[in-house]
XYZ file of C-alpha atoms in Angstrom:
358
model
C 28.204 -22.032 35.853
C 29.133 -21.356 32.902
C 32.327 -23.539 33.112
C 30.000 -26.097 34.122
C 27.929 -25.809 30.787
C 30.406 -26.226 28.567
C 31.255 -29.321 30.837
C 27.721 -30.171 29.903
C 27.638 -29.174 26.111
C 31.049 -31.438 25.670
C 29.123 -34.208 27.451
C 25.847 -34.188 25.591
C 27.567 -33.718 22.019
C 29.860 -37.019 23.509
C 26.777 -38.970 23.896
C 24.972 -37.482 21.096
C 28.241 -39.350 19.122
C 28.276 -42.247 21.503
C 24.121 -43.340 20.250
C 25.077 -43.200 16.355
C 27.880 -46.486 17.591
C 26.563 -50.228 16.380
C 28.292 -51.519 19.628
C 26.191 -48.900 21.696
C 22.583 -49.497 19.465
C 23.185 -53.701 20.029
C 23.800 -53.421 23.935
C 20.043 -52.307 25.004
C 20.613 -51.294 28.654
C 23.507 -49.213 27.668
C 21.775 -47.151 25.094
C 18.837 -46.847 27.298
C 21.358 -45.194 29.816
C 22.693 -43.213 27.352
C 18.882 -41.921 25.964
C 18.399 -41.577 29.550
C 21.002 -39.386 29.715
C 20.491 -36.918 26.971
C 17.204 -36.637 27.894
C 18.630 -34.830 30.898
C 21.033 -32.865 29.176
C 18.781 -31.537 26.400
C 16.573 -28.986 27.966
C 19.864 -27.595 29.467
C 21.764 -27.263 26.472
C 19.182 -25.828 24.528
C 18.923 -22.911 26.726
C 22.881 -22.770 26.577
C 22.969 -22.504 22.840
C 20.444 -20.120 22.566
C 22.365 -17.952 25.630
C 25.536 -17.929 23.771
C 23.323 -17.223 20.411
C 21.835 -13.887 22.359
C 25.230 -12.895 23.059
C 26.635 -13.261 20.066
C 23.718 -10.959 19.055
C 24.610 -8.804 21.421
C 28.574 -8.353 20.282
C 27.106 -8.617 16.594
C 24.851 -5.599 17.173
C 27.559 -2.979 19.161
C 30.122 -3.766 16.496
C 27.735 -2.716 13.637
C 25.941 0.384 15.684
C 30.093 1.493 15.752
C 30.233 1.412 11.879
C 26.754 2.901 11.490
C 25.793 6.055 10.461
C 22.252 5.791 9.597
C 20.023 7.284 12.247
C 17.290 5.001 10.646
C 19.630 1.824 11.283
C 20.871 2.652 14.797
C 17.413 2.686 16.116
C 17.028 -0.784 14.725
C 20.048 -2.107 16.079
C 19.423 -0.490 19.120
C 16.021 -2.190 19.381
C 18.040 -5.345 18.353
C 20.701 -4.879 20.580
C 17.990 -4.293 23.640
C 15.757 -7.488 22.885
C 18.979 -9.141 23.185
C 19.930 -8.400 26.776
C 16.509 -8.926 27.726
C 16.414 -12.401 26.396
C 20.294 -12.714 28.213
C 18.581 -12.168 31.751
C 15.853 -14.601 31.276
C 18.205 -17.011 30.142
C 20.399 -16.426 32.880
C 18.020 -16.923 34.953
C 16.187 -20.245 33.774
C 20.116 -21.642 33.464
C 20.289 -21.471 37.159
C 16.822 -23.504 37.626
C 17.904 -26.013 35.214
C 21.127 -26.563 36.807
C 19.624 -26.396 40.626
C 19.873 -30.142 42.010
C 17.253 -32.340 40.769
C 15.075 -34.613 43.066
C 16.063 -38.377 41.612
C 12.741 -39.372 43.044
C 11.175 -36.374 40.471
C 10.259 -39.223 37.196
C 8.917 -41.325 39.387
C 5.454 -43.069 39.743
C 3.536 -42.211 43.022
C 1.545 -43.854 45.892
C -0.863 -41.576 47.348
C -2.368 -42.389 50.733
C -5.481 -40.282 51.871
C -6.384 -40.401 55.521
C -9.573 -39.021 57.268
C -8.434 -36.556 60.723
C -10.292 -34.914 62.591
C -14.297 -34.509 62.103
C -15.928 -38.112 61.391
C -17.775 -38.389 58.568
C -17.186 -35.465 57.226
C -13.485 -35.390 57.427
C -14.246 -38.971 55.675
C -16.509 -37.367 52.875
C -13.427 -34.922 52.272
C -11.206 -37.627 51.516
C -13.254 -38.787 49.532
C -13.375 -36.070 47.257
C -9.420 -34.854 47.733
C -9.428 -38.607 46.404
C -11.694 -37.609 43.245
C -9.297 -34.081 42.618
C -6.331 -35.944 42.177
C -7.957 -38.534 39.559
C -9.287 -36.016 37.618
C -5.479 -34.075 37.822
C -4.170 -37.280 36.795
C -6.509 -38.247 33.704
C -6.462 -34.501 32.823
C -2.321 -35.285 32.487
C -3.360 -38.745 31.087
C -1.625 -40.574 34.007
C -2.951 -43.563 34.638
C -4.704 -44.434 38.572
C -4.726 -47.636 40.342
C -6.420 -47.799 43.641
C -4.577 -50.110 45.444
C -7.004 -50.081 49.158
C -9.843 -48.292 49.889
C -11.960 -48.655 53.310
C -14.689 -46.555 52.798
C -18.292 -46.187 55.352
C -22.140 -46.462 53.688
C -22.630 -42.185 52.844
C -19.792 -42.262 50.140
C -16.974 -41.321 52.518
C -12.955 -42.923 52.785
C -11.386 -43.120 56.105
C -8.185 -44.099 54.078
C -7.462 -44.960 50.054
C -3.785 -45.561 48.887
C -3.720 -45.661 45.008
C -0.752 -45.464 43.023
C -0.456 -42.216 40.107
C 1.691 -43.827 37.033
C 3.168 -41.199 34.644
C 6.243 -39.320 34.042
C 7.158 -37.110 36.362
C 3.920 -37.404 38.753
C 6.351 -37.464 41.713
C 8.222 -33.756 40.519
C 4.149 -32.353 40.599
C 2.389 -34.497 43.646
C 5.131 -34.137 46.145
C 4.039 -30.553 47.099
C 0.772 -32.364 47.696
C 1.652 -33.756 51.059
C 0.574 -32.676 54.186
C -2.268 -31.621 56.220
C -5.318 -30.750 54.198
C -8.262 -28.645 55.988
C -12.147 -27.968 54.883
C -14.445 -25.981 56.562
C -17.783 -25.917 55.419
C -21.585 -26.457 56.690
C -21.613 -30.729 56.667
C -24.704 -31.643 54.691
C -25.520 -33.955 58.275
C -25.843 -30.200 60.077
C -29.041 -28.955 60.317
C -28.445 -26.343 62.488
C -26.161 -24.302 59.786
C -22.843 -24.591 61.093
C -19.716 -24.487 60.094
C -17.191 -27.131 61.255
C -13.259 -27.249 60.220
C -12.509 -31.004 59.477
C -8.871 -32.482 58.698
C -7.260 -35.237 56.339
C -3.473 -36.396 55.737
C -2.150 -36.937 52.404
C 1.139 -38.756 52.097
C 2.903 -38.778 48.850
C 5.340 -41.278 48.364
C 7.610 -42.608 45.325
C 6.953 -45.696 43.422
C 10.411 -47.603 44.682
C 12.743 -49.397 41.473
C 13.689 -52.566 41.747
C 17.407 -51.484 42.247
C 16.374 -49.566 44.923
C 18.056 -51.214 48.547
C 14.516 -51.636 50.555
C 15.013 -54.868 51.985
C 12.073 -56.796 53.780
C 13.139 -59.634 55.734
C 11.054 -62.571 55.399
C 11.104 -62.933 59.296
C 10.110 -59.305 59.576
C 6.925 -59.698 57.892
C 3.146 -61.369 58.586
C 1.124 -62.025 55.217
C -2.318 -62.774 55.951
C -5.000 -63.380 53.448
C -9.059 -63.255 53.756
C -11.773 -62.359 52.193
C -12.328 -58.472 50.183
C -14.787 -56.608 52.062
C -16.433 -53.577 50.712
C -19.530 -51.859 48.738
C -20.401 -54.400 46.556
C -18.057 -55.526 43.515
C -16.934 -59.042 42.050
C -15.343 -61.076 44.328
C -16.147 -59.512 47.625
C -16.724 -61.981 50.058
C -16.226 -64.761 47.942
C -12.601 -65.457 47.593
C -9.790 -64.993 49.659
C -8.041 -62.680 47.450
C -7.186 -59.761 49.744
C -3.883 -59.515 51.293
C -3.058 -57.485 54.781
C 1.102 -57.222 55.516
C 2.240 -56.246 58.891
C 5.714 -55.411 58.966
C 7.093 -56.135 62.739
C 10.472 -54.000 63.157
C 7.864 -50.523 61.741
C 4.508 -51.694 62.431
C 3.449 -50.802 59.808
C 0.154 -52.763 58.124
C -1.141 -52.537 54.623
C -4.000 -54.054 52.999
C -4.952 -54.494 49.626
C -8.241 -56.050 48.160
C -8.751 -54.018 44.862
C -7.864 -57.219 42.777
C -9.609 -60.324 42.019
C -6.243 -61.995 42.250
C -4.249 -63.079 45.427
C -1.262 -62.746 43.178
C -2.162 -59.097 42.120
C -3.079 -57.462 45.801
C 0.540 -59.561 47.349
C 1.999 -57.320 44.198
C 0.685 -54.001 45.463
C 0.798 -54.724 49.488
C 4.590 -54.830 48.995
C 4.634 -52.139 46.364
C 2.809 -50.166 49.078
C 5.028 -51.667 51.785
C 8.380 -50.734 49.773
C 7.342 -46.767 49.464
C 6.356 -46.323 52.986
C 9.762 -47.671 54.541
C 11.896 -45.962 51.682
C 9.699 -42.913 52.699
C 10.599 -43.135 56.010
C 14.263 -43.394 54.919
C 13.824 -40.283 53.207
C 12.049 -38.351 56.145
C 14.997 -39.114 58.204
C 17.454 -38.036 56.209
C 16.004 -34.421 55.578
C 15.699 -34.767 59.429
C 19.446 -35.201 59.595
C 19.666 -31.978 56.919
C 17.621 -29.415 58.503
C 18.742 -26.597 56.616
C 17.887 -28.490 53.777
C 14.115 -29.297 54.711
C 13.739 -25.789 56.017
C 14.329 -24.784 51.978
C 11.951 -27.155 50.561
C 8.214 -27.117 50.078
C 6.427 -30.325 49.745
C 8.794 -32.693 51.206
C 8.595 -31.651 55.194
C 6.739 -32.018 58.074
C 3.678 -34.296 57.088
C 2.054 -32.810 60.407
C 1.730 -29.335 58.508
C -0.909 -27.711 57.510
C -0.974 -26.820 53.987
C -3.921 -26.003 52.910
C -7.531 -24.935 53.390
C -10.786 -25.049 51.380
C -13.264 -23.071 52.795
C -16.734 -23.744 51.027
C -19.059 -20.609 52.328
C -16.150 -18.223 50.783
C -15.553 -20.449 47.908
C -11.547 -20.100 48.584
C -8.802 -22.310 48.951
C -5.604 -21.027 50.749
C -2.083 -22.338 50.222
C -0.420 -21.319 53.895
C 2.809 -22.614 52.745
C 3.332 -19.641 49.621
C 0.314 -17.345 50.550
C -2.013 -18.295 47.686
C -5.482 -17.586 47.871
C -7.583 -18.806 44.963
C -11.436 -18.113 44.200
C -12.356 -20.617 42.515
C -12.874 -23.760 44.904
C -15.154 -25.140 42.657
C -12.291 -25.988 39.976
C -10.220 -26.634 41.950
C -12.610 -29.667 43.383
C -12.669 -31.092 39.868
C -9.003 -31.273 39.586
C -7.791 -28.390 38.120
C -4.830 -27.498 40.722
C -2.280 -26.668 38.229
C -2.041 -22.998 39.424
C -1.053 -24.196 42.749
C 0.900 -26.665 41.958
C 3.086 -24.342 39.775
C 3.042 -21.673 42.594
C 4.457 -24.279 44.929
C 6.853 -25.071 42.288
C 8.391 -21.749 41.494
C 8.532 -20.920 45.628
C 10.556 -23.956 46.037
C 13.198 -23.143 42.767
C 13.366 -19.650 44.244
C 14.739 -20.736 47.924
C 16.722 -23.327 46.401
C 18.206 -20.101 43.962
C 18.317 -18.043 47.921
C 20.617 -20.809 49.215
C 22.556 -21.735 46.158
C 23.755 -18.247 45.805
C 24.547 -17.962 49.923
C 27.058 -21.192 49.650
């Protein structure tokens, strides 16, 4: 591990030197590439430099202890020694986590798809609530949310909704939301007061950059344009602005109608289709790497039930990490960071165990 850290430190110093050269600053592509590499390496280098300083503090304290006879000074030096040893242990663990293989999609924007499952109108109502939960969470992080398509029902529910979240590191956080979400509550439409169980599915897909090779052949796709439909709004039922794409090889159908322009809706539909095709590739790769998939949280089986929202008890339980919180109101209002942080910690712990076994 420390040989690798020394290599990364040397590489960081090379980058810093190269960035000051006029030939690099005039080459925008090279400059951006080096800045990205510097940004990725900086937290590792800072932690490693602090680690080296703490190791040096231990050596200095030991030498001074050998030479010091005054008891008060010796006590102070022992305290400093213990602090430095504790800091070294913390930094060693931090460095191990920083050196874990990074998901190449972590820095990307995401496309999220929520679909109502079992439970009819109640599932659609819950889908709309989960959509609002993610919008509040994204806004709290100052990320931008763009709705791509929504299929609403008259009572305020959503059969399905697709939306994009633009924000640095959005995928690194949102990927833990993929899976089946279950709600247990008495529906507003239920007069008997019985608790119903409904489900929705959430799929989180990284936005596909242009440099990723996702080929969509013209012969494999059908493009239909039509009038947008929905609960009012400009352009609804007035212009042929909505776009539907059908991808024959996979049977995927995507639809976009949220923009006034057919060109904008077409661009959104193609972005969603590219994300879905890339997601299929990712899932197939994970299937092939069964051991990796078992050790990861948040990138596994889409049919996995990941979370239960129990309204009578005010409880949210994440089944993957056995976490239960009794603050359902706050969670539904977008306060999901504690759940996300717990998922990240569990994911890192599983990867560390796997790394130590190899």
